Short mmCIF file of C-alpha atoms and ligand atoms in Angstrom, two decimals:
data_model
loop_
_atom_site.label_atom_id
_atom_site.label_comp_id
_atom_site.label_asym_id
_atom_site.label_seq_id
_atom_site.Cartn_x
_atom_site.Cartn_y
_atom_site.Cartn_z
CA UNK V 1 -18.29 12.03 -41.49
CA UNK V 2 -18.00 9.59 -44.40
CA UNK V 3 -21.80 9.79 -46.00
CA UNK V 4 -22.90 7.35 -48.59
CA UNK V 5 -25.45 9.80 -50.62
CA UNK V 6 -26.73 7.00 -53.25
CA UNK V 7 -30.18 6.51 -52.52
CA UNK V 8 -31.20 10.17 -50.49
CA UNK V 9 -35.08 9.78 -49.71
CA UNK V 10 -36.49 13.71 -48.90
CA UNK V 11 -39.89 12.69 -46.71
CA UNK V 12 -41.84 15.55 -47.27
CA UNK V 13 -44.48 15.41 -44.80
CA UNK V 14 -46.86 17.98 -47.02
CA UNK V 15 -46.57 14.92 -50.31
CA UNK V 16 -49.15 13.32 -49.47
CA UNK V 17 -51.19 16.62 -49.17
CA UNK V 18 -49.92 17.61 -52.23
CA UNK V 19 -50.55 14.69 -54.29
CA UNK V 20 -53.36 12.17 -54.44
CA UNK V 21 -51.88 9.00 -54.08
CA UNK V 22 -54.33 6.05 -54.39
CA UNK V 23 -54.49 4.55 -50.68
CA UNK V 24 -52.29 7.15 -48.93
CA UNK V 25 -54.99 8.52 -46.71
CA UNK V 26 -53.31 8.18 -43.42
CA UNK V 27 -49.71 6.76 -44.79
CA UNK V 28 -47.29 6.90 -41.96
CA UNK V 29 -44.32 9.29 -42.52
CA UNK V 30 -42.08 7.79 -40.28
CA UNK V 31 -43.05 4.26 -40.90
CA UNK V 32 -42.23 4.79 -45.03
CA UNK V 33 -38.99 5.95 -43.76
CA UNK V 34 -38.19 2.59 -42.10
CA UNK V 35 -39.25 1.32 -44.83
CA UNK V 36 -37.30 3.30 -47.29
CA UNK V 37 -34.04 2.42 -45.21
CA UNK V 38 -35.00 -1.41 -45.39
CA UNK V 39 -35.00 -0.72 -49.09
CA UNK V 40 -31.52 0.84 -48.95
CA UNK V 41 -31.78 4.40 -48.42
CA UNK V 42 -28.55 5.82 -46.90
CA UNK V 43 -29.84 9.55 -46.04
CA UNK V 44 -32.87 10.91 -44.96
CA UNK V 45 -34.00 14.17 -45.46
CA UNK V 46 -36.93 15.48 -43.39
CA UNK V 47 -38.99 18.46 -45.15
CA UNK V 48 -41.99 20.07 -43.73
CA UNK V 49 -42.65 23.11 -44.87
CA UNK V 50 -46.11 23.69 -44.34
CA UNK V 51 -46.17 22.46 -40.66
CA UNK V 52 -45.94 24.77 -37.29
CA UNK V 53 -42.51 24.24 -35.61
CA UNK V 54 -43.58 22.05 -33.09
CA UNK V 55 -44.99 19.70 -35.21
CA UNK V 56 -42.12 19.65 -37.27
CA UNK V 57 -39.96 19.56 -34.56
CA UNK V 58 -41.76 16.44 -32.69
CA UNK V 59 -41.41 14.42 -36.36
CA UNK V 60 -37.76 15.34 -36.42
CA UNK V 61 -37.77 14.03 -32.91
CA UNK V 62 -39.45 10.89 -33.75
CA UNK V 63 -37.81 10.54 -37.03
CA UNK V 64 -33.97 10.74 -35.04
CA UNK V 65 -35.80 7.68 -33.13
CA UNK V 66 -36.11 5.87 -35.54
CA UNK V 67 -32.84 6.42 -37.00
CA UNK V 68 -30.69 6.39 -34.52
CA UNK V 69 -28.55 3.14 -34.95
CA UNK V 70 -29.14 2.74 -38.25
CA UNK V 71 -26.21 4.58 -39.60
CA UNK V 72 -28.27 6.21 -41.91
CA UNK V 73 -27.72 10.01 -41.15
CA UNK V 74 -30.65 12.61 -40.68
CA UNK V 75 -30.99 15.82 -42.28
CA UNK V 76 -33.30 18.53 -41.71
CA UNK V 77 -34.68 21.25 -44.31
CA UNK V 78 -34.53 24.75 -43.76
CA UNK V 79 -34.42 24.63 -40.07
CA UNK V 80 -31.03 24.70 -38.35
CA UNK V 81 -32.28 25.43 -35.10
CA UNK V 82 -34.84 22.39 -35.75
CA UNK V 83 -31.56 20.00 -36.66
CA UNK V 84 -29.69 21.39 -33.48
CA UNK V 85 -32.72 20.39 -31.47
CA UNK V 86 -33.35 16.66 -32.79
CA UNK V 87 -29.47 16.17 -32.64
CA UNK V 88 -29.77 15.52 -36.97
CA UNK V 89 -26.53 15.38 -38.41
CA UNK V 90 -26.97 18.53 -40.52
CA UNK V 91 -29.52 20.50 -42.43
CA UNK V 92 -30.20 21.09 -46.14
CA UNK V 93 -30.35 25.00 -47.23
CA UNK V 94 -32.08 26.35 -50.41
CA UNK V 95 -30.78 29.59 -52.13
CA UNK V 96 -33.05 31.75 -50.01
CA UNK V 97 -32.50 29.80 -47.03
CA UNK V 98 -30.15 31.16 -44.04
CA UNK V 99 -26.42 31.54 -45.57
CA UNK V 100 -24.01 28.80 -45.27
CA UNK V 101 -21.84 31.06 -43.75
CA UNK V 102 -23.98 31.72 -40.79
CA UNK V 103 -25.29 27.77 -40.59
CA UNK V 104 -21.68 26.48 -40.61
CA UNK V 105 -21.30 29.32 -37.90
CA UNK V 106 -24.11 27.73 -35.61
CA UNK V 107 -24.21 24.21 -36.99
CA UNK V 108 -20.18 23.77 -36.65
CA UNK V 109 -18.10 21.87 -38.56
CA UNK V 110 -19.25 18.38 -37.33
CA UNK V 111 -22.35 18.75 -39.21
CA UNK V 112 -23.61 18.14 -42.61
CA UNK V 113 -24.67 20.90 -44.63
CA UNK V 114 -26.22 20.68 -48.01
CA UNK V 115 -27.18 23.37 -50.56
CA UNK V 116 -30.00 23.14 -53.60
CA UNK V 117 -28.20 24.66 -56.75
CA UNK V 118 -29.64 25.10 -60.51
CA UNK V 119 -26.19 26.29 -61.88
CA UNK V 120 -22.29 25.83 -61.63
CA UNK V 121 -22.26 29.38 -60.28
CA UNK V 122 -24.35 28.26 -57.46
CA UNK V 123 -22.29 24.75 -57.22
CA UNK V 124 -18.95 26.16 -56.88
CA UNK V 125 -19.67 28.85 -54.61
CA UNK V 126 -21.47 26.22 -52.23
CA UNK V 127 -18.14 24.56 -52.37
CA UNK V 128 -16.57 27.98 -51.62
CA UNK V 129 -18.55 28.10 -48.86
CA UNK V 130 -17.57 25.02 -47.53
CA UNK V 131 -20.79 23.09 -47.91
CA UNK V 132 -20.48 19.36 -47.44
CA UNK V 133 -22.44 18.03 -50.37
CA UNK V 134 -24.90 19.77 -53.63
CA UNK V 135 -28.46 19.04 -54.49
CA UNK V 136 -28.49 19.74 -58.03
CA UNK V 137 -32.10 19.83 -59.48
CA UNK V 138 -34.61 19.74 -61.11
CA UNK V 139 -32.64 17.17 -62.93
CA UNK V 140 -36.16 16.69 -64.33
CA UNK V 141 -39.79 17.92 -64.81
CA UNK V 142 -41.39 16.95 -61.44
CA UNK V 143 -45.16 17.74 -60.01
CA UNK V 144 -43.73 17.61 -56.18
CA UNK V 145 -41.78 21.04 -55.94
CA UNK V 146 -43.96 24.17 -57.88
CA UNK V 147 -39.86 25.90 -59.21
CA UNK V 148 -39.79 28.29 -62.49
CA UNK V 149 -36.02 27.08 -62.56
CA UNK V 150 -35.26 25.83 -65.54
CA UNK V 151 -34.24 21.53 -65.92
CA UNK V 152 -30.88 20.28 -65.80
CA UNK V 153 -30.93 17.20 -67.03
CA UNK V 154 -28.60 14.30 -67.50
CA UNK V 155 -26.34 17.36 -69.15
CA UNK V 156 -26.95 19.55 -66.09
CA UNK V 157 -25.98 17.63 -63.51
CA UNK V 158 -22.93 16.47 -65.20
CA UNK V 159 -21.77 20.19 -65.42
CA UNK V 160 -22.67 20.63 -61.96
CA UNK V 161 -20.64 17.66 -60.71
CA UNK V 162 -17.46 18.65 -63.34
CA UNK V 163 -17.47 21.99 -61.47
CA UNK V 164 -16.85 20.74 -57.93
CA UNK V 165 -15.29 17.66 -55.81
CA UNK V 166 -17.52 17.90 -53.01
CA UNK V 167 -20.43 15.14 -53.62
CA UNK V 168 -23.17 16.06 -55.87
CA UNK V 169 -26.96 14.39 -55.63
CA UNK V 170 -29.41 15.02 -58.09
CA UNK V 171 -32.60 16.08 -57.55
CA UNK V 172 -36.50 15.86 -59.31
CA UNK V 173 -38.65 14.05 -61.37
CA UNK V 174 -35.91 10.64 -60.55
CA UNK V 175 -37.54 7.44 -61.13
CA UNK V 176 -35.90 3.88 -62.34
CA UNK V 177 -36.97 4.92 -65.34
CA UNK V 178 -34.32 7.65 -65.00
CA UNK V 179 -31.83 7.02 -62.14
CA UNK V 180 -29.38 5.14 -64.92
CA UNK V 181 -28.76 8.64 -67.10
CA UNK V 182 -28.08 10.76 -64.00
CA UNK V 183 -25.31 7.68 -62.92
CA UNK V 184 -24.48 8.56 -65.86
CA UNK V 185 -23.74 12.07 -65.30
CA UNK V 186 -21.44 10.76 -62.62
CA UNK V 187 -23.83 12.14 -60.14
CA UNK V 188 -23.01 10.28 -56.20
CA UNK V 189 -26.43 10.02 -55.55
CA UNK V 190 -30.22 10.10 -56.81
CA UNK V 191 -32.68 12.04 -54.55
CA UNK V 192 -36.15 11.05 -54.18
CA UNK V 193 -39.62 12.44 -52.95
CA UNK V 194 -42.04 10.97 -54.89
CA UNK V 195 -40.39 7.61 -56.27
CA UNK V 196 -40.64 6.39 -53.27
CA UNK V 197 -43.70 8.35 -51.08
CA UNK V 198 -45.91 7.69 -54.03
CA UNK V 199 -45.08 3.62 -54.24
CA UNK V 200 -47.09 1.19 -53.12
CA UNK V 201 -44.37 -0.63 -51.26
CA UNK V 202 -41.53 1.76 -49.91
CA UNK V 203 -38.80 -0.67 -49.56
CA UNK V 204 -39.40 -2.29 -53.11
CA UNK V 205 -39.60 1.30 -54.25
CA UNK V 206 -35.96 1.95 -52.54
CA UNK V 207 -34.65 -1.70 -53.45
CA UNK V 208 -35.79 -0.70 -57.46
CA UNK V 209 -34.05 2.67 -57.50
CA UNK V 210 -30.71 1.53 -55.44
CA UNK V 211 -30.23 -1.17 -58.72
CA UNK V 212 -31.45 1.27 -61.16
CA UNK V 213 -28.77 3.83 -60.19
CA UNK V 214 -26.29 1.36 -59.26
CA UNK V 215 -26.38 -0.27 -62.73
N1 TZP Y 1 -36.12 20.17 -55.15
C1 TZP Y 1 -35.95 20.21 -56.47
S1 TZP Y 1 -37.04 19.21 -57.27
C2 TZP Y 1 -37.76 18.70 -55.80
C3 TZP Y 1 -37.13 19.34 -54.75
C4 TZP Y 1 -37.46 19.19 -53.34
C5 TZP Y 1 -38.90 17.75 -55.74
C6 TZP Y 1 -38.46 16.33 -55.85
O1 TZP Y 1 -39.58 15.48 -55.81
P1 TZP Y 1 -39.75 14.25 -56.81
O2 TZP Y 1 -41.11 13.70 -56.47
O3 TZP Y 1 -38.67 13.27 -56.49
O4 TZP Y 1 -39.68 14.80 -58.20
MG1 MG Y 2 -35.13 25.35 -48.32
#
């Protein structure tokens, strides 16, 4: 599957828990992510980790929904059986998440998988591993995630991407403020929590960040 990875929105469904947004009280998850993919957003990542499985299993559900048609491929965190179930079209894996090895095992090799890495070590034995694309972060300070790992940077990320061919999004603390230095790094994509949860308007947000990275 040929993914465009530009503009990769993660909607975490614990942000708005996490941070105080002026007016979010009550924002709809799955109705930002329309938005979002008005705006231009080509992937969607669905993270939840603070909900019981069947809640996070009926927003996958509803999320696939709302995709479906779209082109706009849905990936699930952490939870490969949770992907299998909504039909997603792969899963993103932390460090301490199951191995690739075993996801590609269940998943197959008709699905996406992705992998979080803080170092080329990490990058190239994703690749190894036969992951499908990297999430290289924090390319920058962020509030969303609580991480002791250290920030890439612009500098990062580039030495992340040098080290492999697979495609390599960058991840934390991106804004339009930002997205030009990490397009600079050669990066394939900018991924986004906050940039575009914590916006007033969703699709502007998207719209912004799409010309800010493709500039
Ligand atoms: N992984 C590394 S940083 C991060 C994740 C999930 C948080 C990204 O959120 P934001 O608001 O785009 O900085
Ligand atoms: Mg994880």
């Amino acid at each position: 599957m040929l993914v465009d990875y530009a503009l990769y929105l993660v909607a975490d469904a614990d942000f708005f828990k996490k941070i105080a947004v002026p007016g979010a009280a009550g924002r709809d998850l799955l109705g930002l992510i329309v938005e979002a993919v008005r705006g231009g957003a080509t992937v969607v990542q669905l993270r939840a980790k603070a909900l019981p499985f069947r809640e996070f299993l009926d927003l996958a559900l509803r999320a696939a929904d709302r995709l479906a048609g779209t082109g706009v491929p849905l990936i699930i965190n952490d939870r490969v059986d949770i992907a299998l179930a909504c039909g997603a079209a792969g899963v993103h894996l932390g460090q301490e998440d199951m191995p690739l090895a075993m996801a590609r095992k269940i998943l197959g090799r008709d699905r996406i998988i992705g992998i979080s890495v803080n170092t080329v070590e990490e990058a190239r034995a994703a690749e190894a591993g036969g992951a499908d694309y990297i999430a290289a972060g924090p390319a920058f300070a962020t509030a969303t995630k609580e991480t002791a790992l250290p920030v890439l940077g612009p500098e990062g990320v580039g030495s992340v991407k040098r080290a492999v061919r697979i495609p390599v999004v960058a991840i934390g603390g991106i804004s339009v403020t930002n997205a030009a230095e990490i397009r600079r790094a050669a990066a394939d994509g900018i991924a986004v929590i906050s940039a575009i949860l914590g916006a007033p308007d969703a699709r502007q947000a998207a719209e912004e960040l799409k010309r800010a990275f493709q500039r």
